[in-house]
Coordinates of C-alpha atoms and ligand atoms in Angstrom, one line a residue:
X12 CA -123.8 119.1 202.3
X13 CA -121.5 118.6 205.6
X14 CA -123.1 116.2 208.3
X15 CA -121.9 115.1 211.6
X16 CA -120.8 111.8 211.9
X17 CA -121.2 110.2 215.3
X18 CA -119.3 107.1 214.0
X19 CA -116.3 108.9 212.6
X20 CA -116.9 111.8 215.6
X21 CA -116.4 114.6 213.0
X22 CA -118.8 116.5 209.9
X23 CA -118.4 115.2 206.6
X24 CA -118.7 115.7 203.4
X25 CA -122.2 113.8 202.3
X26 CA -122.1 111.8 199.2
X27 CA -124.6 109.1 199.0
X28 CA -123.7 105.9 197.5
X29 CA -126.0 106.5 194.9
X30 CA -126.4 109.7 194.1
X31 CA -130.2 108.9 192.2
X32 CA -131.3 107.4 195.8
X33 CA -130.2 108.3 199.5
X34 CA -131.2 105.3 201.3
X35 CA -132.1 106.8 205.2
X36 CA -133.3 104.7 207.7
X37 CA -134.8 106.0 211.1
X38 CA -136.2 104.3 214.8
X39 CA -139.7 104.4 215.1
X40 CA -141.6 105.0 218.3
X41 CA -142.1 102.1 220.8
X42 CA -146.1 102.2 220.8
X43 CA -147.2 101.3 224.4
X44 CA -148.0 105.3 224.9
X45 CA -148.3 108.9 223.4
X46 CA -145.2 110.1 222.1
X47 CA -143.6 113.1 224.6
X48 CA -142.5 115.9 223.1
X49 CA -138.9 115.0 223.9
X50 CA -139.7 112.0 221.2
X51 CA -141.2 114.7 218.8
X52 CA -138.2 116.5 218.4
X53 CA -136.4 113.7 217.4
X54 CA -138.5 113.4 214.6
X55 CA -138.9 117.0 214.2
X56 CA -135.3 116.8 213.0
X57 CA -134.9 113.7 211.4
X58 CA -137.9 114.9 209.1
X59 CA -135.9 118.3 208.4
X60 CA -132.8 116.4 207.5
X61 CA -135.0 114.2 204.8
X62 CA -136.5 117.7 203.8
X63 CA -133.6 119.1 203.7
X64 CA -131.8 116.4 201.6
X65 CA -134.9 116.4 199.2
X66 CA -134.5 120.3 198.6
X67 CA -130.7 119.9 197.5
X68 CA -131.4 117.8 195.1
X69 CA -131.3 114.5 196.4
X70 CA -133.8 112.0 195.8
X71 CA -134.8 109.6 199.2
X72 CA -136.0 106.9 200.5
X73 CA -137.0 106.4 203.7
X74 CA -138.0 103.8 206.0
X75 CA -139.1 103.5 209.6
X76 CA -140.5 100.6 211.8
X77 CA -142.6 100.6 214.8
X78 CA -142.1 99.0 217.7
X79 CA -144.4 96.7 218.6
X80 CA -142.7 93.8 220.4
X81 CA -139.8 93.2 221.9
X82 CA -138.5 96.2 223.3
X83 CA -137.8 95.9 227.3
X84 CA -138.2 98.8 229.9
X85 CA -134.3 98.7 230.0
X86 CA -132.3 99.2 226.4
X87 CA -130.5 96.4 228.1
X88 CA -132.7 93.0 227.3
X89 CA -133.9 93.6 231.4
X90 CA -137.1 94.9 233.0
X91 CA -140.5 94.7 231.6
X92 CA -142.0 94.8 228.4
X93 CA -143.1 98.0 227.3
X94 CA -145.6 96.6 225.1
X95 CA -147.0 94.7 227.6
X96 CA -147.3 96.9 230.2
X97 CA -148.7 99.0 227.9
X98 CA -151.6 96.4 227.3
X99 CA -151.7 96.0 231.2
X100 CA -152.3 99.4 232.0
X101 CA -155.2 100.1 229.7
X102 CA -156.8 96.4 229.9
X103 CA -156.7 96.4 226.1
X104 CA -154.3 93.3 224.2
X105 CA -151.1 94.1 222.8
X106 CA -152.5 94.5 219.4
X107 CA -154.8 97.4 220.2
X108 CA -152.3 99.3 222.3
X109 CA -150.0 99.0 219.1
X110 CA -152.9 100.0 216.7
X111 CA -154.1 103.0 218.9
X112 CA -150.6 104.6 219.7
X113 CA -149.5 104.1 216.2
X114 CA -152.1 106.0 214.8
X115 CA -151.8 108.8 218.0
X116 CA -147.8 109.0 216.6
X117 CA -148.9 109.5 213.1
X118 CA -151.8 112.1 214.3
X119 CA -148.8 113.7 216.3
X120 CA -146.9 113.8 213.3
X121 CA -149.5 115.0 211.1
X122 CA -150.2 118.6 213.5
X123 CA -146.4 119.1 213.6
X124 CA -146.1 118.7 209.7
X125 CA -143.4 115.7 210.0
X126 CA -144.0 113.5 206.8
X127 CA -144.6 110.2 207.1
X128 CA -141.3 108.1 205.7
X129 CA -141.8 106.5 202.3
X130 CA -142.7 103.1 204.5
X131 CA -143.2 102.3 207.6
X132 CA -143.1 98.8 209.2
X133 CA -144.0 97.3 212.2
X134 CA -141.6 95.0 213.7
X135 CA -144.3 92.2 214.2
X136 CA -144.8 91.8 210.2
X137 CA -141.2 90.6 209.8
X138 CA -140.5 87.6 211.8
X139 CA -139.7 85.4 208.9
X140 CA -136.6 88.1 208.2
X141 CA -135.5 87.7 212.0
X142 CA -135.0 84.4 212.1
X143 CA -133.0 84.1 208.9
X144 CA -130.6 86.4 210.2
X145 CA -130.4 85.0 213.2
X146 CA -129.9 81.8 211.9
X147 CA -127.4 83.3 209.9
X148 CA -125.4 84.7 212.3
X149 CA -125.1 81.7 214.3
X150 CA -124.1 79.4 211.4
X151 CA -121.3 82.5 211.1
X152 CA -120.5 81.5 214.3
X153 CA -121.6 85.1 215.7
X154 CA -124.4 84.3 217.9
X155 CA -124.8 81.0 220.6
X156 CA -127.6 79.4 222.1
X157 CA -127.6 79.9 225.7
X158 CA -130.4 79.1 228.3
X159 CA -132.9 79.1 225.6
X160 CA -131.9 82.2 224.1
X161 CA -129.9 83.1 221.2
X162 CA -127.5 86.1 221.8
X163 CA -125.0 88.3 220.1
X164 CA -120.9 87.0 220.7
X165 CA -119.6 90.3 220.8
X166 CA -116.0 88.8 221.6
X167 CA -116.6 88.1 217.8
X168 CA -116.2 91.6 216.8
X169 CA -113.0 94.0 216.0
X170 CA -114.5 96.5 217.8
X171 CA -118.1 97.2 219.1
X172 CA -118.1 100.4 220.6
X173 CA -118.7 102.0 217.6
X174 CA -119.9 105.9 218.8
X175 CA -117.6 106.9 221.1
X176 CA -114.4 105.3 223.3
X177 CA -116.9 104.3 226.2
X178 CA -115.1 103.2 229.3
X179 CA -116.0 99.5 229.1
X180 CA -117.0 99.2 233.2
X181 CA -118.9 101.8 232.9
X182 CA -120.8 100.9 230.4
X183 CA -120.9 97.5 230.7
X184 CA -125.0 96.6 230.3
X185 CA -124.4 93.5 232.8
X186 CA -123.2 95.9 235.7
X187 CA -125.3 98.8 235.7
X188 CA -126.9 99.5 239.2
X189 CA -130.0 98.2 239.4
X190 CA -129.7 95.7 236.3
X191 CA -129.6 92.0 236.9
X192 CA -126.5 90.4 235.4
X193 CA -128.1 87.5 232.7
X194 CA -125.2 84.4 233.7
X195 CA -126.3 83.0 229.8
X196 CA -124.4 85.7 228.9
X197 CA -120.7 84.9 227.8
X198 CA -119.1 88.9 227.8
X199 CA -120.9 91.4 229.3
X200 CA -122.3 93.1 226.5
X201 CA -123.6 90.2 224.6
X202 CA -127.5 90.9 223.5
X203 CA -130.4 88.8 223.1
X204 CA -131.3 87.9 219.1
X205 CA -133.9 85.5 220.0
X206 CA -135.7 84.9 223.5
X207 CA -137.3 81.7 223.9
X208 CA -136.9 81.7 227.7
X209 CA -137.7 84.9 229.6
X210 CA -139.0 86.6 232.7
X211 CA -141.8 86.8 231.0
X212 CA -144.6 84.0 231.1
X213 CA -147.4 86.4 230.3
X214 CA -145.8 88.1 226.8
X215 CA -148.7 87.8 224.6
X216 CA -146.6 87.8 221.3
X217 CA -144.4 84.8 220.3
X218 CA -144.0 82.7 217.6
X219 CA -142.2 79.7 217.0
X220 CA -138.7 79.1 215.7
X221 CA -135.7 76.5 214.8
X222 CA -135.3 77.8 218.8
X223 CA -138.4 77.1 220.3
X224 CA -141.7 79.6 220.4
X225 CA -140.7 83.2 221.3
X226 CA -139.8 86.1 219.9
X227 CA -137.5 88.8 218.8
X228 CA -135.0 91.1 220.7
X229 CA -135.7 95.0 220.1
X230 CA -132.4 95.6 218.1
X231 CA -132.6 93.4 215.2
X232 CA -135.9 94.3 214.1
X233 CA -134.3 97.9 212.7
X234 CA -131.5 96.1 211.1
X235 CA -134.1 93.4 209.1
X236 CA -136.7 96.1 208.4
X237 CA -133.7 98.5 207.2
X238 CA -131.9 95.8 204.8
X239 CA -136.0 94.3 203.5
X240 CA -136.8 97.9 202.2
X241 CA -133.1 99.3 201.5
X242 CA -130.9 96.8 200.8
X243 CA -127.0 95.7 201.8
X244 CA -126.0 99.1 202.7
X245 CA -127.3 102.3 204.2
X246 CA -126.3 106.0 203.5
X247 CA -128.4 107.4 207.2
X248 CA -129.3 106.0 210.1
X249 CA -130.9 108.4 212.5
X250 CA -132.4 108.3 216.3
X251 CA -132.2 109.9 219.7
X252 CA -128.6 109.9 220.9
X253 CA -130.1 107.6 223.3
X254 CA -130.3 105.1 220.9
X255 CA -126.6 104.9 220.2
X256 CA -125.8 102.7 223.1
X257 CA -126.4 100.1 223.2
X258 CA -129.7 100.0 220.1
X259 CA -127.6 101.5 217.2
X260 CA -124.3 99.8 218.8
X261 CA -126.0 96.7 218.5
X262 CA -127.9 97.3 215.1
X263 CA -124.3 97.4 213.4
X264 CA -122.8 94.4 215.1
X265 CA -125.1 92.2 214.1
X266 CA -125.7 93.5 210.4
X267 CA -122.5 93.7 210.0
X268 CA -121.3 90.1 210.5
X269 CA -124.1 89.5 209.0
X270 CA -123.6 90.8 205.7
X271 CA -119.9 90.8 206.0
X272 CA -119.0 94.3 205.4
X273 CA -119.6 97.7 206.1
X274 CA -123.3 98.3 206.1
X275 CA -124.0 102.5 207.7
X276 CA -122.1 105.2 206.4
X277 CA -123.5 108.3 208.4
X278 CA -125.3 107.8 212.0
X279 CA -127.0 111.1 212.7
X280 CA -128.2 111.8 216.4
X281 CA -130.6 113.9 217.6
X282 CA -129.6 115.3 221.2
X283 CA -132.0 115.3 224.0
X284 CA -135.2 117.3 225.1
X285 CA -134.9 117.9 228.4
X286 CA -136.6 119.4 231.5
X287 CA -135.4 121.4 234.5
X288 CA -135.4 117.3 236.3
X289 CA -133.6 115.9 233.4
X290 CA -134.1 114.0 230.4
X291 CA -137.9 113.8 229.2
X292 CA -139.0 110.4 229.2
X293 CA -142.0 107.6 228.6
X294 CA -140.9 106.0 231.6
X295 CA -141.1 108.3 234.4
X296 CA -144.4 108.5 233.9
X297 CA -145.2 112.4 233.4
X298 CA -144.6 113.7 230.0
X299 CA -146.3 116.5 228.1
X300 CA -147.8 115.5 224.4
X301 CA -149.0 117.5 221.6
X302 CA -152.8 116.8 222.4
X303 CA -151.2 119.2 226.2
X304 CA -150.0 121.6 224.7
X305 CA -152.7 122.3 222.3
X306 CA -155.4 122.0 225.3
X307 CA -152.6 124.7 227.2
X308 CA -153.7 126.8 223.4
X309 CA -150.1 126.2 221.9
X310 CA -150.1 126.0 217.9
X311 CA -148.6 122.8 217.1
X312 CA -145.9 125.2 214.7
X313 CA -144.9 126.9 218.1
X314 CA -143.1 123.8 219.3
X315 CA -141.9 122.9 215.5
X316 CA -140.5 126.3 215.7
X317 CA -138.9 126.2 219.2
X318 CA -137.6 123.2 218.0
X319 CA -135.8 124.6 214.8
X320 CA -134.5 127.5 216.5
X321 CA -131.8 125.6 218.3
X322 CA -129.1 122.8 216.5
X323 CA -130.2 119.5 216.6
X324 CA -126.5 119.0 218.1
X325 CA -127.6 120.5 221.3
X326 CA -129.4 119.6 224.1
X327 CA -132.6 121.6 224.1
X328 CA -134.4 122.7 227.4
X329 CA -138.2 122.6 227.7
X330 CA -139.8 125.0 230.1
X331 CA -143.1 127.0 229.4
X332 CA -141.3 130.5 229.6
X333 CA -139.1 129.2 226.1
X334 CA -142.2 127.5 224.7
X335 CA -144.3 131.3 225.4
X336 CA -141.3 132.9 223.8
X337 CA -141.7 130.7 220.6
X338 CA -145.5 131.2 220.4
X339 CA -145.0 134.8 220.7
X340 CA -142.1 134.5 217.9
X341 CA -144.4 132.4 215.6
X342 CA -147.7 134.8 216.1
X343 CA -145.4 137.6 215.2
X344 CA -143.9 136.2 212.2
X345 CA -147.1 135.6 210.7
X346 CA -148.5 138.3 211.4
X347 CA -145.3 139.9 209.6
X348 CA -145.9 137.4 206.7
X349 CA -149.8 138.7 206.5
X350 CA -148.6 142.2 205.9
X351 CA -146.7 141.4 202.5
X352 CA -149.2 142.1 199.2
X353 CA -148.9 140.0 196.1
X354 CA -148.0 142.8 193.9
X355 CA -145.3 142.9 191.8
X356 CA -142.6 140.4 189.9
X357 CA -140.4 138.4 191.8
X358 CA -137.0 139.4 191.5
X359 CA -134.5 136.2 190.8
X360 CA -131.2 137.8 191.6
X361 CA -132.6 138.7 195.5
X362 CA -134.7 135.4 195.2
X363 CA -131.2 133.1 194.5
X364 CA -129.1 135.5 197.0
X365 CA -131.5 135.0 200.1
X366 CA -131.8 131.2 199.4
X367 CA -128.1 130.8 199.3
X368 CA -128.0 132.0 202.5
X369 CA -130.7 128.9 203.7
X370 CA -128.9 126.7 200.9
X371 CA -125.7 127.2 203.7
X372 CA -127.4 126.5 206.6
X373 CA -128.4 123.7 205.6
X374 CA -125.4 122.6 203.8
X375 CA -123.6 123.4 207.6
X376 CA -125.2 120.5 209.0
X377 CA -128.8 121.4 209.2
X378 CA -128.2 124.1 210.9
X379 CA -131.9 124.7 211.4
X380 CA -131.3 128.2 214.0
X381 CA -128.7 129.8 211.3
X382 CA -131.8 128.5 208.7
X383 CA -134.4 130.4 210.7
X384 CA -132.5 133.4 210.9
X385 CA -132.5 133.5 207.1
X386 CA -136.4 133.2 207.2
X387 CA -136.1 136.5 208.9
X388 CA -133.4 138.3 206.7
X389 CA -136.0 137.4 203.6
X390 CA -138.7 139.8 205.9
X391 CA -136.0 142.5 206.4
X392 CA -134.7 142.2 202.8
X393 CA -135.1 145.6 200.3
X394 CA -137.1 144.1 197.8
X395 CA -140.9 143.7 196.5
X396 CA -143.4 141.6 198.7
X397 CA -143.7 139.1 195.9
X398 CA -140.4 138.0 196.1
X399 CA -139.6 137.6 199.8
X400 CA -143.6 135.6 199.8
X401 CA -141.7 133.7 196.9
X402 CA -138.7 132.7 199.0
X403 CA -140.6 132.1 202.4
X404 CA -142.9 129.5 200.1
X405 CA -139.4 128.3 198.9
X406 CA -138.0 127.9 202.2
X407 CA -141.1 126.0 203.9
X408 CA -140.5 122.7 201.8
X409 CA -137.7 122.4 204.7
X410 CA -138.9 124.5 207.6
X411 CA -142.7 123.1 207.3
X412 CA -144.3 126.3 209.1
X413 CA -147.3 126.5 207.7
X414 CA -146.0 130.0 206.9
X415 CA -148.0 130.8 204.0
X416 CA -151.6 129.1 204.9
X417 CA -151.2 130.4 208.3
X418 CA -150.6 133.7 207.3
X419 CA -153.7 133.8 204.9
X420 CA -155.8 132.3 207.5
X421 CA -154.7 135.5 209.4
X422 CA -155.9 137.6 206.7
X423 CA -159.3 135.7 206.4
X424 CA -159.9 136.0 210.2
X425 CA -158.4 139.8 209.9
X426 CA -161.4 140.5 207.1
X427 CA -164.0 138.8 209.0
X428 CA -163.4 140.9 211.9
X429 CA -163.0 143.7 209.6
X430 CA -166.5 142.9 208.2
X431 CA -167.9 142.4 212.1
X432 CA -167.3 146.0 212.9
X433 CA -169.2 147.0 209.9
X434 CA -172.8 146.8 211.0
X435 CA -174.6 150.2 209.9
X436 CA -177.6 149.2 212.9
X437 CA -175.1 149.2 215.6
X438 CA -173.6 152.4 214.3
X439 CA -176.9 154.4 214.2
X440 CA -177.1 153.1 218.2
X441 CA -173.5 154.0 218.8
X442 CA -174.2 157.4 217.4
X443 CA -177.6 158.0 219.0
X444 CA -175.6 157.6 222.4
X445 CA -173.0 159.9 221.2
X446 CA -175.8 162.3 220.7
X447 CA -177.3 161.7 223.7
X448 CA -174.5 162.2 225.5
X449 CA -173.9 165.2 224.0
X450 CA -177.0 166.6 224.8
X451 CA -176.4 165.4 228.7
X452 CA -179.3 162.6 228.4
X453 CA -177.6 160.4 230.0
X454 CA -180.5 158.2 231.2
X455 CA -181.3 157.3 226.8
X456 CA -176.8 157.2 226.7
X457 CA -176.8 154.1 229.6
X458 CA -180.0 152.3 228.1
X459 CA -178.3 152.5 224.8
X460 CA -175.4 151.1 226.3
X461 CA -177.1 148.0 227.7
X462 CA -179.2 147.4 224.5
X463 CA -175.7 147.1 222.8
X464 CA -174.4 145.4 225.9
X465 CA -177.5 142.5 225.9
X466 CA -177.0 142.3 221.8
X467 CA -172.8 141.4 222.9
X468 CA -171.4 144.7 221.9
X469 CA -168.7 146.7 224.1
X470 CA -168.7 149.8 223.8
X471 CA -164.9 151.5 224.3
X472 CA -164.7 155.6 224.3
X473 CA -161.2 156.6 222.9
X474 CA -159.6 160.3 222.1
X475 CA -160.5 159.7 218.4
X476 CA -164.6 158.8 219.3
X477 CA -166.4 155.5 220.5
X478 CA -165.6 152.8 219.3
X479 CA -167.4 149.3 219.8
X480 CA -166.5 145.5 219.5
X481 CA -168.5 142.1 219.3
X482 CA -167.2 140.2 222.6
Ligands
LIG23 P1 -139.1 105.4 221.8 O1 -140.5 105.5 221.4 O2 -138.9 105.3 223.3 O3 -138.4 104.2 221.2 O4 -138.3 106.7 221.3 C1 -138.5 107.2 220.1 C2 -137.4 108.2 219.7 O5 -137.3 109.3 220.6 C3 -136.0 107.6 219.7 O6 -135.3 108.0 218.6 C4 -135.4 108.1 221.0 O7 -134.0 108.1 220.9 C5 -136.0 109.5 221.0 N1 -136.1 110.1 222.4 C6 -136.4 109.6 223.5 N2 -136.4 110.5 224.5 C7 -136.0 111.7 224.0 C8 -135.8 113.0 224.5 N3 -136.0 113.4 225.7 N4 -135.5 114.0 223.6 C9 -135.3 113.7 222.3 N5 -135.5 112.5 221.7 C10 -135.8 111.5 222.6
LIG24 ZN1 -133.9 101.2 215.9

């Protein structure tokens, strides 16, 4: 399998350290609200690529945290806390907000068929891990105490921007517009490990430390949580592209002098949702959700579709004209998927030659749009209806379409309705009227039209005879 890099900036060739265990590691949601959809999509893809890992062959493990402290309105140890706006808003404490959003995430998760990762940790369970490696780092002479605080020396580092050559002004957290410049911090970029003293007299979470009662900055709770459940080193670490500066940045500065070598091999980034105005987001207030679009009548698998059609690599616009296309698409393939009978054996040879096809998507990358253009070539393929149902069940371990059970719920409601026009009393009316009619009595053809009407029948007259439905 070849994956994109963003630390090395090209695809490579993916070999696990281990080839019995990929170790994969992947941000959690901050859990002050509803995920957005721009969120979902993130972990739309990050829950192919484990799929698609597990499909080839390779055995996983992965690990995700939630966010439930720490993590400031700006990436940037500035602004609020979400957490405890969050708490603010809804006049709940911190502790519920994180309890109910948590499970709306997983609930999320669950409609749009996204597995939950092998374990999942909230940040707030590991504060014993935080302060050892904080306390590590400073006896390495990594991290200082400043102000209170304990931050990250960056000067310490060979190099720190690890994703891309960033123009240091530019991206210099102490400088943005609108950003307060800490003066505890020694170089520009230095990050907070450990807050004792903050804006923040009403944060409802702290505990105490060698530093005084506090609590943790929002970037080493991934790289604690990763190494507690995975160990010294890493084969995946995935998130939004947003997360690469200055979270995932920061995640492998301080694990890294922490353990003293290389700790992530492969950092794959999801590219953004966004929306005619930008870059969906929590914080400007307006975002759509799962629970939306299924209140609009979307099928969760519309979005997961929409969502697969295009490379994770690529931005991906939302607007409700793609989203109508991708319902369409999914009510189409479906019904397509209905029409195939289980008759017949399943052919290997077309079975293995329509599966390479999917095997090469996603070896390319997880190219999910090239891997749903296979799902198609399996419907236009010459051979029986048992073998392209075999390969569309084969291909859903990855795609997650609900592409089978969907397509036999079709069938059920198809046969219900079926059954509804089968009703021998309302025939005998239907073709009492029809007589009537025939014979001009058209007085007896309207009062057998209401009867049906007040019992919820339509009556509809075609070229081939009448023809009536329940409404
Ligand atoms: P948060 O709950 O804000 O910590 O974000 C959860 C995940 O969603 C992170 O991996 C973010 O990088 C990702 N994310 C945030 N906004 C978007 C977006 N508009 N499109 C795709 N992913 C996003
Ligand atoms: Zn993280």
């Amino acid at each position: 399998m070849y994956l994109y890099n963003s630390a090395s900036h090209k695809k490579e060739l993916f070999v696990p350290k281990d080839p019995n265990l990929v170790k994969m590691y992947t941000c959690g949601p901050t859990v002050y609200h509803y995920a957005h959809i721009g969120n979902l999509r993130t972990y739309i893809m990050e829950d192919v690529l484990e799929k698609a890992l597990r499909y080839l062959g390779y055995p996983v493990k992965r690990v995700m945290n939630i966010t439930d402290v720490g993590h400031l309105s700006s990436d940037a140890d500035t602004g609020e806390d979400k957490m405890v706006k969050g708490a603010k808003r809804e006049h709940k404490t911190v502790m519920e907000i994180a309890r109910y959003y948590t499970d709306a995430f997983f609930s999320d998760c669950d409609k749009l068929n996204i597995k939950r990762p092998d374990v999942v940790e909230p940040a707030t369970n590991c504060i014993d891990e935080y302060i050892h490696m904080v306390q590590t780092l400073l006896e390495k002479g990594s991290a200082y105490l400043a102000g209170g605080n304990v931050y990250f020396d960056t000067s310490t580092l060979e190099k720190y921007y690890v994703f891309n050559d960033h123009d240091e002004e530019d991206l210099a957290v102490g400088v943005r517009e609108g950003v307060e410049e800490d003066t505890n911090k020694r170089n520009r970029n230095d990050f907070v490990l450990w807050f004792t003293k903050s804006k923040f007299e009403d944060q409802a979470l702290k505990w105490d430390s060698p530093w005084g009662v506090g609590y943790p900055g929002w970037h080493i709770e991934c790289s604690c949580i990763c190494m507690k459940h995975l160990g010294e080193d890493l084969d995946i670490h995935a998130g939004g592209i947003d997360n690469a500066f200055p979270h995932h940045t920061n995640e492998i500065a301080q694990s890294e002098s922490f353990l003293g070598h290389p700790w992530c091999h492969y950092w794959f980034h999801v590219h953004h949702l966004n929306t005619d105005s930008g870059k969906m987001s929590k914080s400007k207030g307006e975002f759509l959700t799962v629970s939306l679009l299924e209140k609009k009548g979307y099928d969760p698998m519309a979005y997961r579709l929409f969502c697969l059609q295009s490379h994770y690599r690529r931005n991906l616009v939302f607007s409700w004209e793609n989203l109508d296309n991708a319902a369409v698409a999914y009510d189409k393939l479906i019904a397509r998927i209905a029409a195939l009978k289980e008759e017949g054996p399943v052919e290997q040879e077309v079975f293995d030659q329509l599966k390479q096809r999917f095997v090469n998507a996603l070896n390319g990358d997880v190219n999910t749009s090239v891997a749903v253009t296979a799902l198609y070539d399996v419907l236009k393929a010459k051979c029986g209806d048992a073998t392209k149902l075999a390969v569309l069940q084969d291909f859903d371990r990855v795609l997650s379409l609900n592409l089978l059970s969907a397509a036999q719920a079709l069938r059920v409601k198809q046969t219900r309705e079926e059954a509804a026009q089968q009703d021998p009393q309302i025939d005998a009316l239907v073709h009492r009227r029809t007589q009537a009619k025939k014979e001009k009595n058209f007085a007896e053809a309207d009062r057998i039209r209401d009867e049906l009407k007040a019992r919820g029948i339509e009556i509809i007259d075609t070229p081939q005879g009448t023809k009536w439905r329940k409404v």
